[in-house]
Amino acid sequence: MKKEMTWLDDLVIHTSWNQSGVRMAAALSDGSIQLWDVSTDAASTDDLIQTAHWEAHVGGCCPRVAWAPPEYGDVIASCSAEGAISIWEEVVLDGMIEKTWRQTSTLSTAQSSVLDIQFSNSTSALYLLVISADGYARIYMLEDSLNLMKWQLQAEFQNSRSPMEINGKHRFWGASIAWRKSTLMNLQPAFVVGCNSTSHALNSAKVWEFQQAHQRWFCIAELCEADESDKPVNHVSWAQNIGRSHELIAVASGDGVSIWQLKFVTAAENNCSAVRIARLTGFEGEVWQVEWDMSGMTLASSGTDGVVRLWQTNLQGEWKQISQI
Amino acid sequence: MPGWPDSDMSFAGEKSIKAWSSDSASAKVCISWGTGNKLRLSYLHPRTQEISSTATPSKVVEVKVGSVSSHESAMRRLVYDSLPAFALLQNRKQQALRQSQRGLPSDWWETVLQYSRSISVVLGANKSSSGSVLNETSEMEKRTLLRAIWDLLEIVYVDKHASSWLTEQLTDWLERYDQVLSNVEPTVNSKLSVLKPKLINTRFPEDDEDYWSSLASALSIGWLDVVVKYLRMHGSYQHDQIDNRQTENGLVEAVAVLISKMPRLQQSSKTDTVGVTYTFKPEFSKAWERWRNQISKLVTSVFWLECTHEGTANGLKQLLSILLGDTNILISATTHWMELLVSHVLFVKPFLMGSEGLLSLARKCMQLKPPIGIDQLTELLLAIIGENTEVVLVECRKHFDPWMVTHMLELLSAKNGQAQSFLTEERDEFDGLSLEEFHRLVYAQILSSYPCTWQLTPFYLASGTHQGQGLLEAILLMRPVSSDSKVSAKVLDICRMYDLHAVAERYKRMMGVYYWKHGRKGLGISWLQCGRDYSRLTYAANELFTDVSQASVGDSGRLQELDSLIDLLGPQFEGFGGLAFLHRFRDFKGALFSFQEGLANSISFDKQVVAGKTAVKHLMQLMKDGITADKFLLPLLQDAVELLNFSGEVLVSSAETNILLLRLQNLTITNKHDTVLDLSSESVAKIRLALGRNLGRAILKD
C-alpha cells in the first residue's frame, strides 16, 4: 500500500522524521528549515501539513537536520555548509498561545561542512555527535537536561583505531553515524561511524563505546571484511534492540550491504565480538542508505538506482530481499 | 519505477566515490521508518542549474509494508472481531499450563476448536465497520479463500473427531468453498451456475449435453440434493410426456431414488442432506454393500433397452458409473484435483479413516488431474492434507498476511505434538525466539502502525518472554506526546496493566518536558514528579526562582501564578535547599512587595512599619543555616537594602543586622574567586554601608 503524503519544495535536500514518526523536518538548500506534521484531523485531505518555516542559516545551505529524543522536547539540530550547528526547540513562550521554534544555542565546530549529525538516545545523557569534512567526529554533551543552552565538547577524534593509521591529509566526501538504540535502560552509550574518504583505514565502519572507568570513548570493533575493505562506507544503521542477545548493524559499503552481529561481553578486555552474518548484493550501483525498522526485523535500502529494497530473514535465518518499491 | 524517471540521468557517469550525504545536488531517496511497518520515502529532486525545476517534483510517500489489507475498514473489523477469541484462548492456555506441569491437557483441541469456530464465523461476516457490505469482489474472494483454508486447517489439525467422518467433512468443505479453489479454470460450482439459468427456459434439458455433464460433476463431488433436484426437471416428468416416455421416466426416477438413498457415514443426521445417515461404521458398510448391489442390478436391467432417448440413457449410465466409483468417469466429471479427491473418498474409498492415506490419494488425484497453469494453492492444500506443518507455515506466509499466520498457528498446535514443539521451540537463528513468538511480533508491529489498532498489541506481545515485551515497550515509547491526552492515558493504562513501570516513568518524563516547554508549566511539574525526574525538577525549581525574583516588582498576578507552581513542587521534592527555601523566599518576596507598594501609595506610617517588619521576619527565616544556597544570598541582601534604608523607623534590630553582616562576610570570603556570583565591590559595598548605618541606628534605638 503506497500513498503520496505531500509534494515538497525542490529546494529540499534532506528530510528527517522524529522518533514517533509524526513530525518531519526538511532541510533546504537556501538555509531554511521546514517543519511538517502528520495530520490528525480525519477530515483533512492532506497527510502532511507544513506548520513552520524559518531561516536557520541565513544566506547558506542547510544540508542536514536531526531530531533529539522526545525526553528533551521537540528539538532539532541543523547545520550550515560552513559547519555551524544550531539547536532549535519548539516552545510556547510565556503569555503566548502559539508554538514557536527558537534557537537555543550554536555550536561552532571546525570550519568545514558537516557530513552527518545525530543525537544519542541514551537515557542517561544527551549527546550530539557531529562528523565534519575535516574527518573529525566531535561529541557534545548537554549539561542540564531541561536547558538546551549549555553544551560541552566532550570528545574529538578521528574514525581510526590508532593515530598511526592516519598518514597525511585526507579528503572526506561523506560520513554516517548511528547511535545504539535500545528499549533497555542504563546501557552504555555507543555508536558506529563509517566514512567515504580517500583513506581506507578511516572509511571502515567502527563501533565506539563510552567506558565509564576511563571516562573516554573507545573503538571496540571494526566492521570490515576483506572483500569490502576498499569500499567506502556510505551509510550505517544500528537496529533498535528489543531484547535480542546481540546488536544488529547494517553497513552500506560500496555496492552492497553488510549485516553485522555484535555481542557485548562485559568481563573481557576486548569486550565485543562482531560477526558479519550477511552481505546483501544485487544492487545496481552504490547503496546510499540503509534503515532498520523499529524491531530490527526488516531492513530498507536505497541506492543510485532509486529503488528501495526491503530485506528480511527467512525461516532458516538467511537474509533475502522480500520486495522492492 | 514510477516517480523516478530520471534516476539514470542524474547518476550517469558518477562513480562510487560520491556519498549521498554530501551530494546535495543529486536526486535521492531518504528512507525513514515510522511506527510499525510505515516506511516514509522522500523522493528528492533538488533544483540544480543543469536540471530545470520543471523536472520531477520532490515528494514524500508512505508505504505500509506487508499491510494486512488494502481495505482498511474491513481489516480493522477483522482485527477487532478476532481479538476476543484469541485473548480467551490465550487466557485458557495460561490457566491450563498453570494447572499442569506437563503441558497442555489431552482435550486441549476442544478449546482450540471453539476458538477456530469463532474465528471462522468472524471470517464469514462480510460487513465492514461502516456497515456497508464488502462490495469489492476481489476482497470478498480473498476473505472466502482465507476462510476455506482456515476451515480445512480445522478439519485436519484441530478436530480429533473429524478423522472419523472425513468424507463428510471434506464434502461439506468443498460445498462451501468450491468456488474459490481456482481462479484460472472452471470448477463444478461455475459449471452449475451456467446451467441454472438455462434450465428455467428449457423444456427438455436432457437434449443438452451440458445438463448431463453438469449433473455428473455435481454428483461426483457429492452434491446429491442438487443432482436429485435437477434430475426431476427431466423432460419425461412433464404431463404430456409421461405416457410416451414411461420407461425412460422410470429409469430417471430410479436413479434419483438411488442417489437419495446413498448411505452416508455422518456424526449426526442433518435435515438438509440427501442420503441415509449412519453413525455406526459396521451398519454403514452393510448398507453400502446393499446399495451398491441395487445400483449394479439397475445397471444390468433390461429396461435400458426400452429407453429410446439416447442422451438420457447415456447420461444416467454415467451417473451410475460415478456411484459405482468408476475412476475414469470421475476424472472427466471433475475439474480440480481437490474435487477429484473428494469424489474418490466418496465413491472409491468410502471407508477411508483418518488422514493416513489421504495424502497419497491427494497426490494421485493431482497426477490424474494436474493443475492448469500455476495454481498457487496446490502446495498449501497438499501440505495441509499431509499435515506438513513446516510447508503449511511457509505457504501461508507466502499467500496470506500476518493476521492469518499469527492466528492459525494456534490451530496447528492443537493436537499435533510435533507441530507444537516445532512452533514453540526456541530457535538459534531467531536468537531464541520461537516461530510462534516471531510471528506475533510481526503481526503486532503491523497493528502498531494504525492509530486505531496499536492498543491491541499487548494481547499479542505480553506473553512473549523474549522480545515481545521489548517490542511492546518500543511501541509505547513511540506514541507521540502531545496535548491529546487520550493517547497518553492509554499508554499509561497499558503500562499499569502490564507492570511496565520503567516505561511509564519514561513516558511521564516525556510528557512533563512537553508541557513544561509548551506553556503549561504546572502540568509539566506534575508529570515530572510522577516520572520522578529529580534532575529536571531541580532545573525547573531554579527557573521558577529566577522568575520569582524578576516578578517581585511586577504584578501580583504573576507572583500568584509562580506561587502555585512552587506549591506544586510539593513536599516530596528534595532539590537544592529544599522546598522550605522556596516557600520562605516566596513569603519574603510577597512581604517585600507589599512594603514597596505601601511606600509607593503613601499608606499610613504604622502600616508601612508592619509590612516592613513582616518582610524582615521572613528575611531572617531565610538567613538560617542550611536554608539558602549561596548563589541566592546576594540578591536577597540587595533586596534588604531597601528595608535597611527605611527612614521612618528601624526595621532591622542590631542582632538581626549582625546576622546579616556575618552572612555577607562569609559569602565574600568563601566565594572570593567565584565568577558566577557577582561579588563586585560596588554592590557589596552598598550592602555593607546600609548594614553599617542600620547597625548604628539600631544600637541607638536600643
PDB file of C-alpha atoms in Angstrom, chain B residues 490-613:
ATOM      1  CA  LYS B 490      -3.946   4.777  27.076  1.00  0.00           C
ATOM      2  CA  VAL B 491      -0.164   4.370  27.149  1.00  0.00           C
ATOM      3  CA  LEU B 492      -0.092   4.773  30.922  1.00  0.00           C
ATOM      4  CA  ASP B 493      -3.034   2.407  31.292  1.00  0.00           C
ATOM      5  CA  ILE B 494      -1.231  -0.289  29.373  1.00  0.00           C
ATOM      6  CA  CYS B 495       1.930   0.283  31.415  1.00  0.00           C
ATOM      7  CA  ARG B 496      -0.075  -0.167  34.595  1.00  0.00           C
ATOM      8  CA  MET B 497      -1.826  -3.299  33.401  1.00  0.00           C
ATOM      9  CA  TYR B 498       1.381  -4.986  32.282  1.00  0.00           C
ATOM     10  CA  ASP B 499       3.683  -3.729  35.049  1.00  0.00           C
ATOM     11  CA  LEU B 500       5.885  -1.675  32.769  1.00  0.00           C
ATOM     12  CA  HIS B 501       6.911   0.829  35.404  1.00  0.00           C
ATOM     13  CA  ALA B 502      10.140   1.947  33.774  1.00  0.00           C
ATOM     14  CA  VAL B 503       8.338   2.731  30.510  1.00  0.00           C
ATOM     15  CA  ALA B 504       5.604   4.574  32.350  1.00  0.00           C
ATOM     16  CA  GLU B 505       8.210   6.666  34.135  1.00  0.00           C
ATOM     17  CA  ARG B 506       9.978   7.484  30.908  1.00  0.00           C
ATOM     18  CA  TYR B 507       6.740   8.408  29.200  1.00  0.00           C
ATOM     19  CA  LYS B 508       5.726  10.628  32.113  1.00  0.00           C
ATOM     20  CA  ARG B 509       9.037  12.421  31.832  1.00  0.00           C
ATOM     21  CA  MET B 510       8.431  12.956  28.137  1.00  0.00           C
ATOM     22  CA  MET B 511       5.029  14.400  28.963  1.00  0.00           C
ATOM     23  CA  GLY B 512       6.494  16.558  31.705  1.00  0.00           C
ATOM     24  CA  VAL B 513       9.038  18.073  29.343  1.00  0.00           C
ATOM     25  CA  TYR B 514       6.411  18.541  26.647  1.00  0.00           C
ATOM     26  CA  TYR B 515       4.091  20.501  28.914  1.00  0.00           C
ATOM     27  CA  TRP B 516       6.899  22.432  30.551  1.00  0.00           C
ATOM     28  CA  LYS B 517       8.106  23.615  27.153  1.00  0.00           C
ATOM     29  CA  HIS B 518       4.654  24.219  25.782  1.00  0.00           C
ATOM     30  CA  GLY B 519       3.488  26.838  28.243  1.00  0.00           C
ATOM     31  CA  ARG B 520       1.803  24.553  30.768  1.00  0.00           C
ATOM     32  CA  LYS B 521       4.406  24.527  33.495  1.00  0.00           C
ATOM     33  CA  GLY B 522       2.088  23.276  36.206  1.00  0.00           C
ATOM     34  CA  LEU B 523       1.229  20.135  34.251  1.00  0.00           C
ATOM     35  CA  GLY B 524       4.880  19.786  33.392  1.00  0.00           C
ATOM     36  CA  ILE B 525       5.907  19.783  37.050  1.00  0.00           C
ATOM     37  CA  SER B 526       3.197  17.286  37.934  1.00  0.00           C
ATOM     38  CA  TRP B 527       4.274  14.857  35.242  1.00  0.00           C
ATOM     39  CA  LEU B 528       7.955  15.245  36.040  1.00  0.00           C
ATOM     40  CA  GLN B 529       7.087  14.444  39.623  1.00  0.00           C
ATOM     41  CA  CYS B 530       5.109  11.378  38.561  1.00  0.00           C
ATOM     42  CA  GLY B 531       8.128  10.378  36.498  1.00  0.00           C
ATOM     43  CA  ARG B 532      10.401  11.013  39.491  1.00  0.00           C
ATOM     44  CA  ASP B 533      12.719  13.084  37.343  1.00  0.00           C
ATOM     45  CA  TYR B 534      14.546  14.980  40.050  1.00  0.00           C
ATOM     46  CA  SER B 535      17.267  16.425  37.888  1.00  0.00           C
ATOM     47  CA  ARG B 536      14.732  18.148  35.667  1.00  0.00           C
ATOM     48  CA  LEU B 537      12.686  19.220  38.680  1.00  0.00           C
ATOM     49  CA  THR B 538      15.777  20.881  40.124  1.00  0.00           C
ATOM     50  CA  TYR B 539      16.205  22.817  36.936  1.00  0.00           C
ATOM     51  CA  ALA B 540      12.514  23.711  36.929  1.00  0.00           C
ATOM     52  CA  ALA B 541      12.773  24.977  40.510  1.00  0.00           C
ATOM     53  CA  ASN B 542      15.820  27.029  39.574  1.00  0.00           C
ATOM     54  CA  GLU B 543      13.989  28.607  36.717  1.00  0.00           C
ATOM     55  CA  LEU B 544      10.974  29.353  38.894  1.00  0.00           C
ATOM     56  CA  PHE B 545      13.208  31.101  41.414  1.00  0.00           C
ATOM     57  CA  THR B 546      14.632  33.307  38.712  1.00  0.00           C
ATOM     58  CA  ASP B 547      11.100  34.130  37.640  1.00  0.00           C
ATOM     59  CA  VAL B 548      10.089  34.927  41.224  1.00  0.00           C
ATOM     60  CA  SER B 549      12.999  37.325  41.676  1.00  0.00           C
ATOM     61  CA  GLN B 550      12.127  39.036  38.417  1.00  0.00           C
ATOM     62  CA  ALA B 551       8.462  39.197  39.244  1.00  0.00           C
ATOM     63  CA  SER B 552       8.962  40.916  42.611  1.00  0.00           C
ATOM     64  CA  VAL B 553       8.494  44.369  41.210  1.00  0.00           C
ATOM     65  CA  GLY B 554       5.846  43.279  38.740  1.00  0.00           C
ATOM     66  CA  ASP B 555       2.238  42.364  39.097  1.00  0.00           C
ATOM     67  CA  SER B 556       0.873  40.311  41.915  1.00  0.00           C
ATOM     68  CA  GLY B 557      -0.952  38.006  39.468  1.00  0.00           C
ATOM     69  CA  ARG B 558       2.321  36.658  38.167  1.00  0.00           C
ATOM     70  CA  LEU B 559       3.584  36.159  41.699  1.00  0.00           C
ATOM     71  CA  GLN B 560       0.403  34.299  42.489  1.00  0.00           C
ATOM     72  CA  GLU B 561       0.932  32.049  39.467  1.00  0.00           C
ATOM     73  CA  LEU B 562       4.509  31.263  40.437  1.00  0.00           C
ATOM     74  CA  ASP B 563       3.288  30.759  43.955  1.00  0.00           C
ATOM     75  CA  SER B 564       1.017  27.937  42.875  1.00  0.00           C
ATOM     76  CA  LEU B 565       3.723  26.426  40.669  1.00  0.00           C
ATOM     77  CA  ILE B 566       6.098  26.334  43.640  1.00  0.00           C
ATOM     78  CA  ASP B 567       3.303  24.789  45.659  1.00  0.00           C
ATOM     79  CA  LEU B 568       3.068  22.059  43.046  1.00  0.00           C
ATOM     80  CA  LEU B 569       6.661  21.056  43.616  1.00  0.00           C
ATOM     81  CA  GLY B 570       5.332  19.694  46.879  1.00  0.00           C
ATOM     82  CA  PRO B 571       6.995  18.163  49.921  1.00  0.00           C
ATOM     83  CA  GLN B 572       8.474  15.190  48.041  1.00  0.00           C
ATOM     84  CA  PHE B 573      10.798  17.455  46.170  1.00  0.00           C
ATOM     85  CA  GLU B 574      14.311  17.157  47.526  1.00  0.00           C
ATOM     86  CA  GLY B 575      16.199  19.566  45.297  1.00  0.00           C
ATOM     87  CA  PHE B 576      18.789  22.156  46.444  1.00  0.00           C
ATOM     88  CA  GLY B 577      17.835  23.996  49.709  1.00  0.00           C
ATOM     89  CA  GLY B 578      14.567  22.142  49.611  1.00  0.00           C
ATOM     90  CA  LEU B 579      11.049  23.337  49.391  1.00  0.00           C
ATOM     91  CA  ALA B 580      11.436  25.247  52.655  1.00  0.00           C
ATOM     92  CA  PHE B 581      13.640  27.747  50.900  1.00  0.00           C
ATOM     93  CA  LEU B 582      11.252  28.318  48.020  1.00  0.00           C
ATOM     94  CA  HIS B 583       8.304  28.818  50.358  1.00  0.00           C
ATOM     95  CA  ARG B 584      10.185  31.261  52.623  1.00  0.00           C
ATOM     96  CA  PHE B 585      11.592  33.024  49.629  1.00  0.00           C
ATOM     97  CA  ARG B 586       8.114  33.454  48.208  1.00  0.00           C
ATOM     98  CA  ASP B 587       6.864  34.778  51.563  1.00  0.00           C
ATOM     99  CA  PHE B 588       9.712  37.241  51.768  1.00  0.00           C
ATOM    100  CA  LYS B 589       9.117  38.447  48.221  1.00  0.00           C
ATOM    101  CA  GLY B 590       5.422  38.825  48.911  1.00  0.00           C
ATOM    102  CA  ALA B 591       6.027  40.848  52.064  1.00  0.00           C
ATOM    103  CA  LEU B 592       8.678  42.983  50.384  1.00  0.00           C
ATOM    104  CA  PHE B 593       6.283  43.635  47.544  1.00  0.00           C
ATOM    105  CA  SER B 594       3.530  44.872  49.843  1.00  0.00           C
ATOM    106  CA  PHE B 595       6.083  47.045  51.676  1.00  0.00           C
ATOM    107  CA  GLN B 596       7.165  48.571  48.366  1.00  0.00           C
ATOM    108  CA  GLU B 597       3.568  49.053  47.354  1.00  0.00           C
ATOM    109  CA  GLY B 598       2.912  50.819  50.644  1.00  0.00           C
ATOM    110  CA  LEU B 599       5.792  53.188  50.000  1.00  0.00           C
ATOM    111  CA  ALA B 600       4.563  53.996  46.539  1.00  0.00           C
ATOM    112  CA  ASN B 601       0.964  54.567  47.585  1.00  0.00           C
ATOM    113  CA  SER B 602       1.905  56.503  50.769  1.00  0.00           C
ATOM    114  CA  ILE B 603      -0.236  54.453  53.107  1.00  0.00           C
ATOM    115  CA  SER B 604      -0.242  55.166  56.820  1.00  0.00           C
ATOM    116  CA  PHE B 605       3.104  55.023  58.582  1.00  0.00           C
ATOM    117  CA  ASP B 606       2.042  52.298  61.006  1.00  0.00           C
ATOM    118  CA  LYS B 607       1.008  50.010  58.217  1.00  0.00           C
ATOM    119  CA  GLN B 608       4.321  50.574  56.456  1.00  0.00           C
ATOM    120  CA  VAL B 609       6.208  49.616  59.589  1.00  0.00           C
ATOM    121  CA  VAL B 610       4.132  46.447  59.980  1.00  0.00           C
ATOM    122  CA  ALA B 611       4.741  45.463  56.338  1.00  0.00           C
ATOM    123  CA  GLY B 612       8.450  46.185  56.673  1.00  0.00           C
ATOM    124  CA  LYS B 613       8.787  44.156  59.867  1.00  0.00           C
TER     125      LYS B 613
END
